[in-house]
XYZ file of C-alpha atoms in Angstrom:
784
model
C 1.883 36.026 -4.319
C -0.233 37.002 -1.381
C -2.009 40.163 -0.315
C -1.924 40.549 3.444
C -4.840 42.236 5.157
C -4.181 45.673 6.592
C -5.436 44.535 9.934
C -2.818 41.807 10.164
C 0.255 42.682 12.125
C 3.399 43.997 10.465
C 5.282 41.116 12.056
C 3.145 38.596 10.202
C 3.615 40.525 6.949
C 7.386 40.492 7.382
C 7.398 36.785 8.138
C 5.442 36.095 4.964
C 7.782 38.345 2.970
C 10.781 36.531 4.421
C 9.200 33.217 3.398
C 8.803 34.498 -0.147
C 12.446 35.555 -0.304
C 13.842 32.399 1.236
C 11.685 29.751 -0.388
C 13.288 28.061 -3.365
C 9.963 28.178 -5.180
C 9.181 31.785 -4.344
C 6.236 30.565 -2.266
C 5.390 30.799 1.386
C 7.439 28.225 3.272
C 4.875 26.872 5.699
C 6.297 25.378 8.868
C 7.718 21.954 8.264
C 5.084 19.388 9.053
C 1.655 20.500 7.912
C 0.353 16.967 8.355
C 0.463 16.984 12.128
C 0.646 14.135 14.575
C -1.735 15.112 17.316
C 0.320 13.206 19.887
C 3.232 15.535 19.239
C 0.968 18.501 19.951
C 0.166 17.145 23.392
C 3.835 16.512 24.108
C 4.968 19.899 22.808
C 2.587 21.975 24.886
C 4.214 21.208 28.212
C 5.640 18.506 30.410
C 2.877 17.076 32.548
C 3.455 15.678 35.957
C 2.011 12.362 36.967
C -0.008 14.021 39.716
C -1.656 16.628 37.483
C -2.772 14.412 34.641
C -6.265 13.086 35.177
C -6.434 10.159 32.788
C -9.959 9.302 33.777
C -11.390 12.348 32.011
C -8.795 12.668 29.301
C -7.789 16.127 30.495
C -4.257 17.472 30.206
C -3.175 19.811 32.998
C 0.125 21.512 32.115
C 2.598 23.059 34.532
C 2.679 26.785 33.732
C 5.940 28.554 34.602
C 5.021 32.108 33.567
C 1.264 32.299 33.192
C 0.856 36.083 33.200
C 0.239 37.573 29.801
C 0.057 34.119 28.192
C -2.266 32.804 25.519
C -3.746 29.319 25.326
C -6.018 27.570 22.828
C -7.985 24.560 23.985
C -9.861 22.138 21.810
C -11.426 18.717 22.222
C -10.733 15.902 19.750
C -11.222 12.257 20.528
C -9.379 11.095 17.392
C -6.762 12.362 14.997
C -8.830 12.409 11.812
C -9.084 14.457 8.613
C -11.113 17.344 10.095
C -8.693 17.577 13.008
C -5.722 17.645 10.633
C -7.367 20.498 8.750
C -7.882 22.375 12.026
C -4.247 21.967 13.055
C -3.008 22.938 9.591
C -4.900 26.221 9.847
C -3.258 26.880 13.220
C 0.207 26.103 11.876
C -0.161 28.483 8.960
C -0.587 31.351 11.442
C 1.959 30.090 13.970
C -0.752 29.243 16.509
C -0.090 25.542 16.970
C 2.341 26.207 19.840
C -0.546 27.580 21.905
C -2.751 24.551 21.345
C -3.731 22.018 23.985
C -5.788 19.054 22.794
C -8.156 17.497 25.293
C -9.558 13.974 25.190
C -7.360 12.757 22.361
C -7.448 8.974 21.871
C -9.986 8.764 24.688
C -13.504 7.420 24.442
C -16.016 10.150 23.671
C -18.309 10.461 26.673
C -20.407 13.376 25.491
C -23.280 11.501 23.901
C -24.664 11.886 20.394
C -23.840 15.380 19.152
C -26.666 15.285 16.620
C -28.841 15.754 19.683
C -28.322 17.851 22.820
C -25.093 16.728 24.472
C -21.416 17.577 24.774
C -21.118 18.348 28.474
C -17.998 16.212 28.349
C -16.234 19.105 26.600
C -17.029 21.438 29.495
C -15.714 18.979 32.063
C -12.530 18.339 30.106
C -11.958 22.056 29.794
C -12.715 22.707 33.452
C -10.042 20.253 34.503
C -7.505 21.620 32.042
C -8.151 25.164 33.275
C -7.181 24.492 36.886
C -3.652 25.980 36.526
C -5.115 29.118 34.943
C -8.027 29.782 37.275
C -6.538 32.825 38.984
C -4.780 34.396 36.004
C -6.328 37.697 35.056
C -4.079 38.460 32.085
C -3.869 35.093 30.423
C -6.259 34.864 27.495
C -7.813 31.470 26.941
C -9.573 30.441 23.773
C -11.718 27.382 23.184
C -12.958 26.105 19.844
C -14.342 22.930 18.462
C -11.886 21.245 16.116
C -13.580 19.004 13.564
C -15.604 21.839 12.017
C -13.407 24.880 12.654
C -10.626 26.625 10.729
C -8.537 29.682 11.605
C -8.249 32.571 9.160
C -5.909 34.949 11.009
C -3.000 35.132 13.423
C -2.597 35.750 17.137
C -2.022 39.492 16.891
C -5.204 40.054 14.913
C -7.153 37.741 17.183
C -6.084 39.377 20.443
C -6.340 42.905 19.085
C -9.929 42.336 18.005
C -10.806 40.668 21.301
C -9.407 43.507 23.381
C -11.294 46.063 21.269
C -14.584 44.465 22.349
C -13.901 45.469 25.963
C -15.338 42.126 27.070
C -13.834 39.779 29.610
C -15.419 36.863 27.785
C -16.599 36.697 24.174
C -18.743 33.883 22.759
C -19.697 33.287 19.149
C -23.248 33.971 18.018
C -25.671 32.462 15.512
C -29.163 33.287 14.221
C -30.822 30.126 15.590
C -31.675 29.329 19.188
C -30.504 25.883 20.317
C -31.305 23.681 22.166
C -34.054 25.287 24.311
C -36.347 27.556 22.303
C -38.298 28.502 25.436
C -35.423 30.791 26.403
C -36.138 33.129 23.470
C -37.546 35.976 25.571
C -34.571 36.002 27.943
C -32.032 36.879 25.244
C -31.004 40.533 25.217
C -31.141 42.401 21.920
C -27.685 43.041 20.440
C -26.291 44.111 17.104
C -26.167 41.240 14.636
C -26.958 37.665 15.596
C -28.236 37.328 19.142
C -28.117 33.618 20.042
C -25.170 31.932 21.693
C -23.102 29.212 20.010
C -20.611 27.410 22.244
C -18.335 26.206 19.457
C -15.968 29.172 19.807
C -15.167 31.455 22.730
C -12.332 33.543 24.143
C -11.755 35.271 27.440
C -9.483 36.025 30.328
C -8.598 32.902 32.261
C -10.053 33.913 35.618
C -13.358 34.881 34.005
C -13.388 31.724 31.920
C -12.894 29.731 35.112
C -15.911 31.371 36.743
C -18.071 30.560 33.751
C -16.935 26.936 33.716
C -18.017 26.700 37.351
C -21.339 28.480 36.931
C -23.137 25.192 37.544
C -22.463 21.497 37.459
C -22.888 19.620 34.187
C -22.814 15.916 33.383
C -20.877 14.586 30.409
C -24.041 13.978 28.404
C -25.796 17.250 29.235
C -25.755 19.913 26.562
C -22.698 22.179 26.598
C -24.403 24.962 24.656
C -27.271 25.041 27.142
C -24.702 25.231 29.955
C -23.113 28.392 28.527
C -26.554 29.749 27.634
C -27.665 29.570 31.264
C -24.599 31.520 32.327
C -25.097 34.144 29.630
C -28.813 34.587 30.302
C -28.179 35.240 33.996
C -28.247 39.070 33.831
C -26.168 39.691 36.958
C -23.606 37.015 36.119
C -23.359 38.300 32.558
C -22.808 41.882 33.696
C -20.392 41.013 36.494
C -18.207 39.023 34.111
C -18.560 41.193 31.002
C -19.843 38.320 28.876
C -20.528 39.428 25.311
C -21.750 37.667 22.166
C -19.876 38.269 18.910
C -23.027 39.147 16.983
C -21.183 40.898 14.154
C -18.628 38.139 13.530
C -15.667 40.364 14.357
C -13.757 37.240 15.464
C -16.079 34.251 15.203
C -18.453 33.341 12.417
C -20.868 30.422 12.569
C -22.067 29.331 9.152
C -25.403 27.798 10.122
C -28.055 30.305 9.062
C -25.408 32.802 7.989
C -23.755 31.335 4.906
C -25.133 34.118 2.737
C -23.278 36.698 4.844
C -19.898 35.303 3.816
C -18.114 36.379 0.666
C -15.061 34.511 -0.623
C -13.165 37.795 -0.680
C -10.780 36.644 -3.371
C -9.700 40.180 -4.164
C -8.707 40.740 -0.541
C -7.536 37.139 -0.099
C -9.708 36.828 2.993
C -13.201 35.615 3.812
C -15.419 38.588 4.529
C -18.735 39.060 6.251
C -20.171 41.577 3.801
C -23.336 42.113 5.827
C -21.492 43.127 8.998
C -18.411 44.571 7.308
C -16.055 42.300 9.259
C -13.354 39.742 8.574
C -13.781 36.813 10.979
C -10.659 35.186 12.384
C -12.249 31.795 13.061
C -14.866 30.002 10.949
C -17.206 27.350 12.332
C -19.229 24.953 10.176
C -21.808 24.279 12.840
C -24.914 22.174 12.352
C -25.650 21.163 8.760
C -22.958 23.394 7.203
C -20.056 20.925 7.215
C -20.026 20.730 3.412
C -19.929 24.505 3.153
C -16.993 24.634 5.554
C -15.239 22.028 3.417
C -15.713 24.266 0.401
C -14.380 27.351 2.179
C -11.567 25.207 3.556
C -10.468 24.440 0.008
C -9.528 28.110 -0.342
C -8.639 29.279 3.158
C -6.222 29.488 4.763
C -3.653 29.311 1.929
C -5.599 26.618 0.104
C -6.311 27.978 -3.345
C -5.992 31.394 -4.950
C -8.280 31.731 -8.005
C -6.903 35.177 -8.844
C -3.437 33.870 -9.740
C -2.934 32.592 -13.288
C -5.404 31.196 -15.806
C -6.341 28.201 -13.613
C -5.671 29.694 -10.202
C -2.886 28.652 -7.879
C -3.181 25.653 -5.580
C -1.209 26.719 -2.520
C -2.013 23.561 -0.572
C -0.639 21.508 -3.457
C 2.783 23.057 -2.908
C 3.074 21.569 0.568
C 5.372 18.554 0.401
C 5.274 17.240 3.954
C 3.161 14.140 4.322
C 3.316 13.234 0.651
C 4.387 9.774 -0.500
C 7.605 9.202 -2.426
C 6.440 7.420 -5.569
C 9.660 7.720 -7.545
C 11.442 4.627 -6.318
C 10.171 1.057 -6.497
C 11.279 0.224 -2.981
C 9.200 2.986 -1.402
C 5.995 2.053 -3.224
C 3.307 0.361 -1.133
C 1.502 -2.859 -1.957
C -1.726 -2.089 -3.802
C -4.905 -3.882 -4.796
C -6.963 -2.754 -7.777
C -10.507 -3.970 -8.304
C -12.071 -3.562 -11.749
C -15.871 -3.504 -11.844
C -17.857 -4.250 -14.996
C -21.468 -3.741 -13.980
C -23.020 -2.794 -17.336
C -22.475 -3.383 -21.034
C -19.414 -1.282 -21.669
C -18.137 0.307 -24.872
C -14.387 0.055 -25.409
C -14.042 -2.511 -22.653
C -10.711 -3.714 -24.002
C -9.274 -0.203 -23.767
C -10.414 0.015 -20.129
C -8.681 -3.231 -19.212
C -5.607 -2.639 -21.370
C -5.028 0.815 -19.894
C -5.284 -0.601 -16.400
C -2.515 -3.054 -17.204
C -0.537 -0.223 -18.810
C -0.224 1.546 -15.453
C 3.381 1.940 -14.390
C 3.547 0.031 -11.125
C 5.686 -2.917 -10.031
C 3.686 -6.077 -10.602
C 5.158 -7.821 -7.571
C 3.439 -5.208 -5.380
C 0.150 -5.293 -7.275
C -2.861 -7.487 -6.499
C -5.619 -7.506 -9.100
C -9.318 -8.366 -8.815
C -11.883 -8.268 -11.624
C -15.631 -8.320 -10.922
C -17.628 -8.822 -14.110
C -21.439 -8.920 -13.893
C -22.186 -8.894 -17.649
C -22.592 -12.288 -19.338
C -21.906 -10.890 -22.824
C -18.495 -9.666 -21.701
C -17.411 -12.843 -19.913
C -15.366 -14.423 -22.724
C -13.830 -11.143 -23.777
C -12.819 -10.292 -20.211
C -11.182 -13.678 -19.755
C -9.332 -13.346 -23.063
C -7.973 -9.946 -22.072
C -6.886 -11.109 -18.628
C -5.220 -14.185 -20.109
C -3.424 -12.020 -22.647
C -1.959 -9.760 -19.981
C -1.365 -12.252 -17.192
C -0.708 -15.649 -18.739
C 0.813 -14.719 -22.090
C 3.040 -11.949 -20.759
C 5.858 -13.348 -18.579
C 6.696 -9.842 -17.315
C 3.293 -9.432 -15.668
C 4.049 -11.332 -12.471
C 1.278 -9.901 -10.347
C 1.217 -10.590 -6.626
C -2.185 -12.197 -7.216
C -4.979 -12.156 -9.792
C -8.581 -13.226 -9.300
C -11.402 -12.937 -11.826
C -15.031 -13.196 -10.757
C -17.406 -13.819 -13.646
C -21.216 -13.446 -13.800
C -21.820 -16.930 -12.423
C -20.253 -15.593 -9.198
C -21.386 -11.973 -9.312
C -24.552 -11.441 -11.361
C -27.001 -12.214 -8.566
C -25.076 -10.482 -5.798
C -25.743 -6.943 -4.623
C -23.399 -4.205 -5.732
C -22.942 -3.086 -2.157
C -21.698 -6.553 -1.254
C -19.270 -6.776 -4.158
C -17.741 -3.357 -3.579
C -17.523 -4.004 0.157
C -15.889 -7.382 -0.392
C -13.373 -5.979 -2.840
C -12.452 -3.088 -0.559
C -11.872 -5.264 2.471
C -9.849 -7.779 0.468
C -7.211 -5.055 0.741
C -6.983 -5.882 4.443
C -6.544 -9.556 3.652
C -3.449 -8.936 1.526
C -2.172 -6.176 3.839
C -2.174 -3.607 1.068
C -1.201 -0.001 1.552
C -3.645 1.273 -1.074
C -6.840 0.070 -2.694
C -8.206 1.227 -6.053
C -11.810 0.744 -7.173
C -12.149 1.295 -10.927
C -15.460 1.162 -12.825
C -15.499 0.263 -16.515
C -17.096 3.639 -17.315
C -13.681 5.285 -16.958
C -11.100 5.751 -19.702
C -7.562 6.338 -18.460
C -5.218 8.163 -20.808
C -2.254 8.458 -18.439
C -0.080 5.588 -17.228
C 0.812 7.122 -13.851
C -2.667 7.431 -12.353
C -1.990 4.984 -9.500
C 1.216 6.715 -8.439
C -0.219 10.185 -8.879
C -3.088 9.461 -6.488
C -0.909 7.674 -3.929
C 1.408 10.695 -3.866
C -1.171 12.913 -2.140
C -1.505 10.477 0.788
C -5.194 11.198 1.347
C -7.546 8.680 2.922
C -9.884 8.764 -0.084
C -8.982 10.506 -3.324
C -9.868 10.496 -7.005
C -8.816 12.374 -10.092
C -11.318 14.464 -12.013
C -13.020 12.455 -14.741
C -15.667 14.152 -16.848
C -17.776 13.228 -19.831
C -16.150 15.147 -22.707
C -18.009 18.334 -23.485
C -20.331 17.823 -20.517
C -20.432 18.843 -16.854
C -21.147 15.277 -15.740
C -18.235 14.167 -13.564
C -17.157 11.672 -10.931
C -17.428 14.124 -8.013
C -19.993 16.385 -6.392
C -19.055 19.631 -4.700
C -22.030 19.453 -2.356
C -24.955 17.203 -1.480
C -28.579 17.880 -0.661
C -30.196 16.883 2.617
C -31.009 13.464 1.170
C -27.377 12.885 0.175
C -27.735 13.365 -3.576
C -26.212 15.890 -5.967
C -26.287 19.554 -5.142
C -24.267 22.007 -7.163
C -21.643 23.852 -5.153
C -21.008 27.480 -6.038
C -17.618 26.639 -7.554
C -18.558 23.377 -9.295
C -18.556 24.734 -12.846
C -15.208 26.501 -12.417
C -13.660 23.295 -11.116
C -15.221 20.868 -13.582
C -14.207 23.122 -16.484
C -10.679 23.141 -15.045
C -10.738 26.878 -14.689
C -9.560 26.064 -11.172
C -6.995 23.285 -10.849
C -6.148 22.050 -7.399
C -6.800 19.606 -4.586
C -10.434 19.690 -3.495
C -12.278 18.354 -0.467
C -15.596 17.285 -2.018
C -18.834 15.695 -0.909
C -18.946 12.657 -3.188
C -16.593 10.655 -5.412
C -17.119 7.571 -7.544
C -15.990 5.512 -10.556
C -12.297 5.713 -9.588
C -11.327 5.703 -5.919
C -7.947 5.428 -4.271
C -8.305 4.511 -0.595
C -5.468 4.236 1.896
C -5.228 0.848 3.550
C -5.225 2.128 7.133
C -8.497 3.956 6.509
C -10.074 0.722 5.302
C -8.631 -1.092 8.307
C -10.243 1.459 10.637
C -13.690 0.218 9.606
C -14.977 3.739 8.914
C -15.782 3.064 5.276
C -18.646 0.986 3.982
C -20.839 0.752 0.903
C -23.752 -0.513 2.977
C -26.193 2.146 4.060
C -29.722 1.662 5.343
C -31.054 4.766 3.564
C -30.016 3.919 -0.015
C -30.913 1.074 -2.340
C -28.332 -1.094 -4.043
C -28.124 1.055 -7.161
C -26.914 3.932 -4.976
C -24.058 2.010 -3.383
C -21.703 4.917 -4.161
C -24.020 7.431 -2.497
C -24.052 5.213 0.575
C -20.262 5.027 0.568
C -19.950 8.816 0.479
C -22.558 9.253 3.222
C -20.660 6.850 5.485
C -17.368 8.612 4.795
C -18.850 12.010 5.653
C -20.468 10.691 8.805
C -17.208 9.138 9.998
C -15.082 12.205 9.282
C -13.199 10.759 6.334
C -12.593 13.489 3.787
C -12.948 12.632 0.102
C -10.602 14.501 -2.194
C -10.536 15.154 -5.911
C -7.420 16.415 -7.679
C -7.587 17.942 -11.163
C -4.051 19.182 -11.758
C -3.526 16.609 -14.504
C -5.780 15.199 -17.210
C -5.809 11.498 -16.363
C -8.773 10.462 -18.470
C -12.528 10.856 -18.758
C -15.896 9.141 -18.408
C -17.622 7.289 -21.215
C -21.316 7.511 -21.964
C -22.823 4.120 -21.284
C -26.450 4.765 -22.252
C -28.025 2.793 -25.088
C -24.969 0.676 -25.787
C -26.673 -2.226 -27.524
C -25.517 -5.646 -28.681
C -26.531 -5.189 -32.320
C -23.223 -5.910 -34.011
C -20.112 -7.973 -33.507
C -18.026 -4.874 -32.840
C -20.487 -2.331 -31.484
C -17.661 0.067 -30.604
C -17.405 0.971 -34.292
C -20.774 2.724 -34.023
C -19.738 4.794 -30.962
C -18.163 7.725 -32.809
C -21.090 10.025 -32.020
C -21.625 8.873 -28.437
C -18.005 8.522 -27.321
C -15.910 10.329 -29.932
C -12.731 10.536 -27.859
C -12.786 6.834 -27.060
C -13.480 6.137 -30.723
C -10.417 8.134 -31.657
C -8.238 6.418 -29.053
C -9.252 3.021 -30.396
C -9.720 3.559 -34.113
C -7.645 6.505 -35.318
C -4.005 5.832 -36.122
C -1.732 6.912 -33.225
C 0.431 8.870 -35.692
C -2.466 10.823 -37.172
C -2.131 13.958 -35.021
C 1.510 14.445 -35.961
C 0.451 14.955 -39.598
C -1.851 17.835 -38.724
C 1.137 20.114 -38.315
C 2.811 19.109 -41.591
C 2.794 21.236 -44.709
C 2.035 19.768 -48.135
C 5.681 19.181 -49.118
C 6.213 17.212 -45.892
C 3.543 14.635 -46.747
C 4.767 11.430 -48.385
C 3.853 11.332 -52.084
C 4.467 7.875 -53.514
C 3.104 9.276 -56.801
C 2.529 12.878 -57.904
C -0.462 14.313 -56.030
C -1.061 10.987 -54.314
C -0.652 11.774 -50.643
C 0.037 9.119 -48.067
C -0.929 9.534 -44.379
C -1.966 7.447 -41.340
C -5.722 7.517 -40.780
C -7.065 4.386 -39.123
C -5.663 2.057 -36.482
C -4.909 -1.613 -36.964
C -7.748 -2.286 -34.563
C -10.245 -0.533 -36.831
C -9.021 -2.548 -39.796
C -9.344 -5.839 -37.970
C -12.738 -4.925 -36.518
C -14.324 -3.792 -39.790
C -13.120 -6.897 -41.629
C -14.292 -9.163 -38.825
C -17.589 -7.314 -38.626
C -18.290 -7.895 -42.326
C -17.110 -11.487 -42.389
C -19.116 -12.330 -39.240
C -22.467 -11.382 -40.763
C -24.417 -14.598 -41.413
C -24.128 -15.731 -45.008
C -21.761 -13.920 -47.344
C -22.467 -10.205 -47.327
C -20.062 -9.763 -50.257
C -22.077 -12.206 -52.373
C -24.034 -10.650 -55.206
C -21.753 -7.649 -55.571
C -19.214 -7.227 -58.359
C -21.928 -7.023 -61.032
C -22.726 -4.110 -63.346
C -26.373 -4.282 -62.348
C -26.304 -3.100 -58.755
C -29.571 -2.340 -56.951
C -27.654 -0.656 -54.126
C -26.959 2.312 -56.404
C -29.463 5.024 -57.207
C -29.222 4.336 -60.933
C -28.976 0.589 -60.480
C -25.849 0.334 -62.626
C -22.102 0.226 -61.847
C -19.732 0.771 -64.749
C -16.652 -0.591 -62.935
C -17.991 -3.061 -60.356
C -16.070 -4.478 -57.405
C -16.842 -7.166 -54.880
C -17.649 -4.912 -51.988
C -19.911 -3.947 -49.089
C -21.352 -0.450 -48.987
C -21.454 1.159 -45.566
C -25.136 1.850 -46.130
C -25.660 -1.941 -45.944
C -24.467 -2.096 -42.344
C -25.850 1.295 -41.218
C -22.347 2.704 -40.930
C -22.581 5.477 -43.509
C -23.231 8.336 -41.087
C -20.443 7.159 -38.811
C -18.038 7.097 -41.748
C -19.097 10.550 -42.889
C -18.130 11.824 -39.442
C -14.718 10.197 -39.860
C -14.327 12.003 -43.164
C -15.350 15.352 -41.724
C -13.357 15.088 -38.502
C -10.190 13.389 -39.722
C -9.961 13.396 -43.521
C -11.039 16.991 -44.122
C -8.204 18.538 -42.028
C -5.630 16.562 -44.029
C -7.297 17.443 -47.349
C -7.053 21.143 -46.546
C -3.317 20.794 -45.962
C -2.460 18.934 -49.165
C -5.027 20.326 -51.599
C -4.929 24.008 -50.688
C -7.792 26.208 -51.776
C -10.393 23.452 -51.670
C -12.607 22.701 -48.715
C -14.209 19.286 -48.406
C -18.008 19.537 -48.243
C -18.333 16.361 -46.209
C -20.264 14.393 -48.831
C -19.526 10.842 -49.896
C -22.274 8.930 -51.663
C -20.133 5.822 -51.937
C -18.012 4.494 -49.069
C -17.309 0.787 -49.188
C -14.938 -2.064 -48.361
C -13.527 -3.885 -51.405
C -12.532 -7.518 -51.212
C -10.030 -8.894 -53.739
C -9.687 -12.675 -53.458
C -7.531 -15.185 -55.247
C -10.652 -17.215 -56.084
C -12.838 -14.217 -56.829
C -12.207 -10.769 -58.163
C -8.438 -10.363 -58.290
C -8.095 -6.919 -59.910
C -9.921 -3.828 -61.128
C -9.790 -2.383 -64.655
C -8.579 1.185 -65.326
C -11.121 3.837 -64.344
C -11.772 7.307 -62.999
C -13.505 7.679 -59.625
C -16.817 9.491 -59.314
C -15.342 11.968 -56.829
C -13.483 15.218 -56.405
C -10.948 13.272 -54.413
C -10.725 9.670 -53.274
C -9.388 8.046 -50.113
C -8.136 4.489 -50.307
C -7.174 2.874 -46.988
C -5.311 -0.423 -46.603
C -7.040 -2.815 -44.209
C -4.620 -5.741 -44.276
C -1.002 -6.601 -45.029
C 0.570 -6.828 -48.442
C 3.146 -9.611 -48.575
C 1.512 -11.469 -45.669
C -2.255 -11.590 -46.181
C -1.937 -11.297 -49.950
C 0.729 -11.024 -52.650
C 1.122 -8.406 -55.365
C -1.883 -6.128 -55.973
C -1.600 -2.369 -55.449
C -2.876 0.830 -57.085
C -1.379 1.782 -60.443
C -1.784 5.388 -61.631
C -1.543 5.138 -65.406
C -0.841 8.741 -66.443
C 1.790 9.044 -63.710
C 3.172 5.549 -64.525
C 3.371 4.931 -60.782
C 2.522 1.831 -58.714
C 1.778 2.032 -54.997
C 1.839 -1.373 -53.407
C 3.358 -1.418 -49.916
C 0.823 0.504 -47.839
C 0.683 -0.130 -44.086
C -2.561 -1.101 -42.383
C -4.648 1.981 -41.664
C -2.627 4.236 -43.957
C -4.551 6.102 -46.620
C -3.857 7.221 -50.161
C -5.589 10.496 -51.026
C -5.718 11.507 -54.707
C -7.942 13.387 -57.207
C -10.782 11.248 -58.468
C -11.421 12.663 -61.916
C -9.384 13.700 -64.942
C -5.792 13.452 -63.719
C -5.522 10.165 -61.856
C -6.781 7.433 -64.121
C -5.873 4.243 -62.206
C -6.427 0.508 -61.836
C -6.257 -2.143 -59.137
C -3.391 -4.498 -59.884
C -4.015 -8.228 -59.718
C -3.262 -10.152 -56.542
C -1.601 -13.537 -56.953
C -2.474 -15.010 -53.568
C -4.672 -14.421 -50.503
C -7.263 -11.744 -49.822
C -6.831 -8.007 -50.017
C -9.214 -5.583 -48.259
C -9.310 -1.836 -48.893
C -11.684 0.894 -47.723
C -12.583 3.353 -50.474
C -14.505 6.590 -50.233
C -15.607 8.786 -53.173
C -15.608 12.227 -51.584
C -17.592 15.181 -52.905
C -18.893 13.351 -56.007
């Protein structure tokens, strides 16, 4: 599966080949624990004596038995966080973790604010750790930052390239001078970038030691300026063979040089196309952290877009550190918070699908925050239905906050309160779910927990649009900026696990991350409407990675714009705005299975009368309730031969009915006919293609005290659809459609099921009399 660079050692190639042969999946078998405990790294490096460990500075001074010809990597990390885990993972992939010594771990950071000049603490930590190596002329020592660095190659490549430089000490270079621009004239001219960057360096131990002792530095002085002074001293530079890696042969700093880097997918290696080199270490210095995150999604062994139609997520194949979600006992306690901040179409589907998630109720706390007065009763009805009326839904706890509690509060406060209520119930995971989402999978909670990321979401996109619940990058002000791979990801041309810049609408957050206090929706830069932007900014600042996974289709986003309160059931009018949600709610669940049937497989209760499921029970109930809820009696005045609703003003065979033109539903119904009736028509009446016209579409009401039947007639249509809206034998008795020429009565038609038959000439029919109750049917004269 992998193409190994020609400049990698044969030993590394053979080890990869062996992994391919031995792995049960035919994939590289990365060393066991990719999710690394930084404490174990410290312990594994060497045994430290009590005398040699200076706990005041956080340095680790190992006892070196055979220092000659050795190799050491130093880094500084005050906490074991997401960026550090990424750094260590990159080392492990190339077998470099055994050379790593971590300085300052779990110690207070004493180097000042790194957004300004500072970081001398790193130099002092390193100086102390280098004491055992100070006289070693063959030991090669490497130092890199950790939070914004990833490795792209192995030890052999690294050392071979270093030795080819002929330098005793090599430091990375960048195109910008920092932090003292007055030193510009003192920099020698070299090939490539000429200014020093202290985030990555490599050299022989004795030379490194001399550089570390060039001058004294306080913890809060600037480390880059310290190394700059040493480099700009001409005699010291020459005596110690100090060289800058201006061509990125080993080190590449992204700040000011992003454009030089090519993804190198064909070669499976990041490439500096401008210098013709393949860097071994990549540094996202300065404002390029988001760019490093993007590159880190692919390298090393992150994602291969050249494999298969949707690429191959190599990181997804790592199993260490994942959560076992298959057994009930191993599942953590969770808290889900549902937020209804705006008038929401298909609100019942949102709530119902949340309750449909497969998760043990005893380990599930539920909170609902509703800020919309119009939804208050409906929300309470739905919660009561699932919690009170269902004895199997024994949730650990349920709390509902209605507009009287929430409407006047800031969104930042509500989201913050809900998130930290996870701490109160000692939950392992917290889920924030906005009513804009539609979930179509019942394992979303488990699927997100499985990845064991601090913050993670699944890709949710507006159908047919590029609008999604994640951003690949952000601008300087923290708002949307399109990453170079955004379209490929959002179109699911690349399916994987992605470190992104922003997530919202559905968040899964690990409880320990909440407990750390690193996450907050409050941010001084953003107003309350941008609570989610503030959350993402705080996460990025505090080194909490936000992930999005798009391996599975878990659902989508609804369009919420212009959802008005015009009707009793406004969702009925959403077929143009949210067609998928409309289908999920209003099309019969069995409809799709009929699309693959041939004509003989369709039920025919009478010759050329085809029977198929079209509409859901919910549609039937909603359309009846919609009509009966209109003030007055909307059916009154119909059932007469003189009918002003018709173009000619006359109806030969009148029924008590409501035309869809009366409730501004005609265009919506025509879309139903074109999207759902036409495909069935083409299967049962071969050779004819429905034109999508229907001048008359209406709901007929037969009532025991009103019109009880309909006389024999032909329909003014090429073909007619007749859909049952309520239950024969329960809501009414008798009735039915009798086809006279065929001598065939169809009576027992399920709710939402449709009879499709020719309208003229062959299927002369009548509506049989009901003896009790009320019968509703939906009739459409198609292609009159």
